[in-house]
Coordinates of C-alpha atoms and ligand atoms in Angstrom, one line a residue:
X1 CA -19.7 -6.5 1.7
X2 CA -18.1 -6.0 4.9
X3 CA -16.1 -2.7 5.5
X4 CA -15.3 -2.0 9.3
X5 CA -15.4 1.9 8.2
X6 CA -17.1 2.0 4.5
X7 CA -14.3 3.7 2.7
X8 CA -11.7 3.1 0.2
X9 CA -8.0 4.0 0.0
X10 CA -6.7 3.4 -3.8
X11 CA -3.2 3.9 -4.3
X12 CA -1.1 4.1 -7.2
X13 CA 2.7 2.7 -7.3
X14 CA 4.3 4.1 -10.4
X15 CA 7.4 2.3 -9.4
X16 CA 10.6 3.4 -11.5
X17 CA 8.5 5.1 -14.2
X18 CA 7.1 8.4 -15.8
X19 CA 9.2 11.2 -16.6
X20 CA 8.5 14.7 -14.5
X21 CA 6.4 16.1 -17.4
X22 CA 4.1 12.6 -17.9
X23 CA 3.9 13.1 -13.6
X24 CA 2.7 16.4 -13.5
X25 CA 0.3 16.0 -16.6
X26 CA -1.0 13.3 -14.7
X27 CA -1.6 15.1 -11.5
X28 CA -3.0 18.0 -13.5
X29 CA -5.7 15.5 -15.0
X30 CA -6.2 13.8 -11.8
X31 CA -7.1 17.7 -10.0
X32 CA -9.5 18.2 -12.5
X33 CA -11.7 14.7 -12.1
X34 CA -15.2 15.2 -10.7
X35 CA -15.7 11.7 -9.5
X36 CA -14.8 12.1 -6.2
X37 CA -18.7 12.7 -5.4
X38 CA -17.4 10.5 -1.9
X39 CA -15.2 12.1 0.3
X40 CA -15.3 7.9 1.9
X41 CA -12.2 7.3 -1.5
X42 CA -8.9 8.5 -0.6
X43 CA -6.3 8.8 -3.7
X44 CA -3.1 8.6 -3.0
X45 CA 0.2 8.4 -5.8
X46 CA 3.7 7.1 -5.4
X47 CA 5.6 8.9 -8.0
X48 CA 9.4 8.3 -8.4
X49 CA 11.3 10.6 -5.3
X50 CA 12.7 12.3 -8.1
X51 CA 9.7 13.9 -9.2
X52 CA 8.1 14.8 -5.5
X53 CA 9.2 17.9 -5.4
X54 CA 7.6 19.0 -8.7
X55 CA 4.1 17.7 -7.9
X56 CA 4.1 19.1 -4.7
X57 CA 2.2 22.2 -6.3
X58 CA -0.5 20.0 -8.4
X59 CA -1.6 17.8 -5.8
X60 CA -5.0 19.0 -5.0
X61 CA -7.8 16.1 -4.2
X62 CA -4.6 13.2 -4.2
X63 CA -2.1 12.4 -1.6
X64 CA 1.7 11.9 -1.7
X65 CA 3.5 8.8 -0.9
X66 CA 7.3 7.9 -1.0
X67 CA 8.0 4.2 -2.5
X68 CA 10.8 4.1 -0.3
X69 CA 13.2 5.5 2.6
X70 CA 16.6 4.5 3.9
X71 CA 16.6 2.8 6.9
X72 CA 19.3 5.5 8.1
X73 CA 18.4 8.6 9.5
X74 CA 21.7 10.1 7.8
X75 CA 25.0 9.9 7.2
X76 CA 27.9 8.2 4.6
X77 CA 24.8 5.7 2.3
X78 CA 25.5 6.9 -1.3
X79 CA 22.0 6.9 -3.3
X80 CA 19.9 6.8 -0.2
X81 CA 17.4 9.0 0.6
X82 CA 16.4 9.8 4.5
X83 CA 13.1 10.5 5.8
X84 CA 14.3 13.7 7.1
X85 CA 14.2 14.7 3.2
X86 CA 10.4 13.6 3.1
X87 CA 8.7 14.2 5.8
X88 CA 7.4 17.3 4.5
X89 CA 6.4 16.0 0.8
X90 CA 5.0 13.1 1.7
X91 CA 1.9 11.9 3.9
X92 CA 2.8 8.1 4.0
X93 CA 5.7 5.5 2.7
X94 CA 5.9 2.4 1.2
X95 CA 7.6 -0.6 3.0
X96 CA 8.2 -3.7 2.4
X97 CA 7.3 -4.0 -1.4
X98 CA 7.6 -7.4 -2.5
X99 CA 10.4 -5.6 -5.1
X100 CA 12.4 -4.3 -2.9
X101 CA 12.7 -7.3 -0.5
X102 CA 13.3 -9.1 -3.8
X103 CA 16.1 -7.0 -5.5
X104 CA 17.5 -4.9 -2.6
X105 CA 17.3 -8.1 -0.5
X106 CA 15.7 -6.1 2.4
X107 CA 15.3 -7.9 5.4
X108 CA 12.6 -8.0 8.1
X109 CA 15.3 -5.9 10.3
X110 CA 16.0 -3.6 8.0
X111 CA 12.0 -2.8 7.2
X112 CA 11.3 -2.9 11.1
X113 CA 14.1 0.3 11.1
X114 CA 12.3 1.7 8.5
X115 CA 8.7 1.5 10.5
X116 CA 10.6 2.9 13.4
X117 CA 11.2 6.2 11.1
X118 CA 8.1 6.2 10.0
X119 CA 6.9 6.2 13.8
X120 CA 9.3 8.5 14.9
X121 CA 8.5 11.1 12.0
X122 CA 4.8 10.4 11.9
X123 CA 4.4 9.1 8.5
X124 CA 2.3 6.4 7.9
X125 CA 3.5 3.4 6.4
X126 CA 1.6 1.2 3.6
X127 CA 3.5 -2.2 5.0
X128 CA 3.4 -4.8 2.0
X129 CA 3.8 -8.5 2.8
X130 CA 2.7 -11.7 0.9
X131 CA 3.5 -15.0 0.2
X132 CA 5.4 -16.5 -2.7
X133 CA 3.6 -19.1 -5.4
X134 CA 5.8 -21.9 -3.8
X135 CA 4.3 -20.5 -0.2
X136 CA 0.8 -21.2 -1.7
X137 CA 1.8 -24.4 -3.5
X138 CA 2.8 -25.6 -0.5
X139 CA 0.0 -24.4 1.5
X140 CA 2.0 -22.6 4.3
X141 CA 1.1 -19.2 3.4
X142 CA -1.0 -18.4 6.5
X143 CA 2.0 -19.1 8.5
X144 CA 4.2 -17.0 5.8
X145 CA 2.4 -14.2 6.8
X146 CA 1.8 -14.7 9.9
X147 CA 5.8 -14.6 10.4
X148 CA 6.3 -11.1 7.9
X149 CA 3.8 -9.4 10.3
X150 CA 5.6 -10.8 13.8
X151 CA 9.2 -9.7 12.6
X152 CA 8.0 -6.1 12.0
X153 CA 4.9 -4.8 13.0
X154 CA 4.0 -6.6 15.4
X155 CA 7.1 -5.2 17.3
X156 CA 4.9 -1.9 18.0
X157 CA 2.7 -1.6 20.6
X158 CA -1.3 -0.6 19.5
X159 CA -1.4 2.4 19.3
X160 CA 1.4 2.5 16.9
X161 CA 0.2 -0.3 14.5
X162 CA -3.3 1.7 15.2
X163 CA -1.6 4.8 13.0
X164 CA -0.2 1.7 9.9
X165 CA -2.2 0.7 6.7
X166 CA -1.3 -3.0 5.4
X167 CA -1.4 -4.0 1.8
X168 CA -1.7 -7.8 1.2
X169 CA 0.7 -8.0 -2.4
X170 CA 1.0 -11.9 -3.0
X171 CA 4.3 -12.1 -5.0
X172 CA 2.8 -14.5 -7.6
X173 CA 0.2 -12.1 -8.4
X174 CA 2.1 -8.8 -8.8
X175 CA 3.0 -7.6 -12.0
X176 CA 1.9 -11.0 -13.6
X177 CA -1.7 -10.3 -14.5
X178 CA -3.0 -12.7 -12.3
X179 CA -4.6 -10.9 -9.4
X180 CA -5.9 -13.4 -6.8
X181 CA -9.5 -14.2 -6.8
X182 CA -12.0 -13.3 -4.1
X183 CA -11.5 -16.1 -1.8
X184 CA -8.5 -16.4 -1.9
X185 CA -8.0 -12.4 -0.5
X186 CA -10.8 -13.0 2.0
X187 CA -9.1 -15.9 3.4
X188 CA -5.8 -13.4 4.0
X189 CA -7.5 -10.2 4.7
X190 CA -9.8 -12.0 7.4
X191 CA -6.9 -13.9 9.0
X192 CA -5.0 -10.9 9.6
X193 CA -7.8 -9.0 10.9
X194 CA -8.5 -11.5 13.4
X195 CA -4.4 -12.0 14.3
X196 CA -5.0 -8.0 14.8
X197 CA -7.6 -8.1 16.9
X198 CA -6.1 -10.7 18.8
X199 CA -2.9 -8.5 19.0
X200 CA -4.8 -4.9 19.5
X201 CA -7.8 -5.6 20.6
X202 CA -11.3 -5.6 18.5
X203 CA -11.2 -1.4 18.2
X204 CA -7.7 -0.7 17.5
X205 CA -7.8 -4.0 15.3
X206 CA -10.8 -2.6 13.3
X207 CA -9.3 1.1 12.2
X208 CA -6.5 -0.8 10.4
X209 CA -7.4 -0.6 6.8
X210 CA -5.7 -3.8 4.8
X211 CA -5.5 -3.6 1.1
X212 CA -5.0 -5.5 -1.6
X213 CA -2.3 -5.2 -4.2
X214 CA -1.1 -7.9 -7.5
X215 CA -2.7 -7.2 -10.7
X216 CA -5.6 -5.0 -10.1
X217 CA -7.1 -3.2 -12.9
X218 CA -10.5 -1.7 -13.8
X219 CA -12.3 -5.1 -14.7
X220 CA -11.3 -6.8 -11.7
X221 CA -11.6 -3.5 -8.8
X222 CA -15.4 -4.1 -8.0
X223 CA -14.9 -7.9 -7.5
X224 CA -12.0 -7.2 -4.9
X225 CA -12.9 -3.9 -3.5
X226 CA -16.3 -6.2 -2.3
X227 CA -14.6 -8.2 -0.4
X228 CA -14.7 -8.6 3.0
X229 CA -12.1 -6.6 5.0
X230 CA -10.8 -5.2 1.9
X231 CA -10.1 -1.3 2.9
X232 CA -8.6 -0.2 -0.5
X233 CA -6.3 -1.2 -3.3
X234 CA -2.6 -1.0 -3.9
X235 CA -2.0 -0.6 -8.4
X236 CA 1.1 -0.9 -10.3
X237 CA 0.9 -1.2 -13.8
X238 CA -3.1 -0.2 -13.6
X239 CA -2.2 3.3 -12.5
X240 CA 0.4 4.3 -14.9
X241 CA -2.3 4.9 -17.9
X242 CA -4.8 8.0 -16.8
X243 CA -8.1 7.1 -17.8
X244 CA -7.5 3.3 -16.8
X245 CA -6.7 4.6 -13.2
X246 CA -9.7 7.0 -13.2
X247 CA -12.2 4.0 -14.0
X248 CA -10.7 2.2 -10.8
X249 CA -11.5 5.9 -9.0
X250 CA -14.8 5.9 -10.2
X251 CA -15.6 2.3 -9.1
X252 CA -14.3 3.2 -5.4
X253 CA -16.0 5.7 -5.3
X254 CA -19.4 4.4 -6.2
X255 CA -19.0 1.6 -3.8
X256 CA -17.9 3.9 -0.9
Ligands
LIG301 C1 2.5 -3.2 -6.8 O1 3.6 -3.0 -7.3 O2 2.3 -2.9 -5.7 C2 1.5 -3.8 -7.6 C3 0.4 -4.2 -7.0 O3 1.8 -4.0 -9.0 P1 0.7 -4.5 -10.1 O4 -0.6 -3.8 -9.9 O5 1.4 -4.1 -11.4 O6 0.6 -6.0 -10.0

């Protein structure tokens, strides 16, 4: 295993579920784990916005994340939610989820806005990118990728992409059950890391962490979080059931 700085970020998207009592019971349970014998495994949630404000006061050994900002600062965007309104709830933001480009049609532009608030704020975005099963099929992927990062990040100079995390979400394997299988996230996670260094230099390059999200669950953590440049994991459906999500803790933590 090859980890530029031997620890583990494991995140948890809850996406659009969990009502404010399932959130805080769950943040209650998660405060009261003693697995975290490695302070090397940061835990960090994405609850619904909705429910930040009520788990403000539970969360204890985990971090806070928003799924998702406007790309406006303010202003007449009925249903939006600003970053001016997070800031102080939430450590870092999601974006660029594969759902969000796919129902909400978000384009490169509008996530490179949203990185800008990020920067501006100093709130560190988890970008997601990935390639579609027909990108794959069709062997282009690389390139795919190649073109999510040069339309957004890559639009900051190093020491702001020093101060991003990047999650590697294929599309294909998110939600589906299929996760991708070790080479297949080695050949990605290694081909960004070296288009980083290439970008940013070898130091900068190396603090990035890059993780990987699509189907990860407790039987399949170990496998990926061994992986060459893999710096953590990014779970959907995993992390909505308690004791499921502290098994995937506990195997971060003993690897870390
Ligand atoms: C995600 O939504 O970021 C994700 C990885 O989902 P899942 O784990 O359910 O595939």
């Amino acid at each position: 295993m090859f980890n530029y700085f031997n620890m583990f970020y494991i995140i948890a998207n809850w996406k659009m579920n969990k009502t404010q009592d399932e959130a805080i019971d769950f943040f209650t349970k998660i405060n009261s784990l003693n697995c975290f014998k490695s302070s090397l495994c940061k835990i960090l949630i994405s609850p619904p916005i909705i429910h930040l404000s009520a788990v403000e006061q539970y969360i204890g050994k985990v971090g806070l994340v928003a799924q998702n900002i406007s790309c406006k600062e303010s202003g007449a965007y009925t249903g939006e939610t600003s970053i001016n309104m997070l800031s102080s709830k939430v450590s870092h933001i999601l974006i660029g989820h594969s759902e969000r480009r796919k129902y909400f049609h978000e384009t490169s532009l509008q996530l490179l806005e949203k990185l800008q608030l990020c920067i501006k704020k100093k709130i560190i975005p988890i970008f997601c990118f990935g390639e579609k099963l027909i990108h794959r099929d069709s062997n282009v992927f690389l390139s795919y990728i190649k073109d999510q990062l040069s339309e957004t990040i890559f639009s900051f100079d190093k020491h702001e992409i020093s101060n991003m995390i990047l999650a590697y979400e294929p599309v294909w394997a998110i939600g589906t059950g299929k996760n991708a299988n070790a080479a297949q996230i080695k050949e990605v996670h290694d081909f960004v890391r070296e288009i980083l260094i290439k970008k940013i230099g070898h130091s900068s390059a190396l603090k990035i962490p890059i993780l990987y999200g699509g189907s990860c669950n407790s039987n399949n953590a170990q496998t990926i979080l061994k992986v060459d440049n893999v710096n953590g994991l990014l779970v959907g459906g995993a992390s909505l059931d308690f004791d499921h999500f502290r098994k995937i803790i506990e195997i971060a933590d003993d690897l870390s």
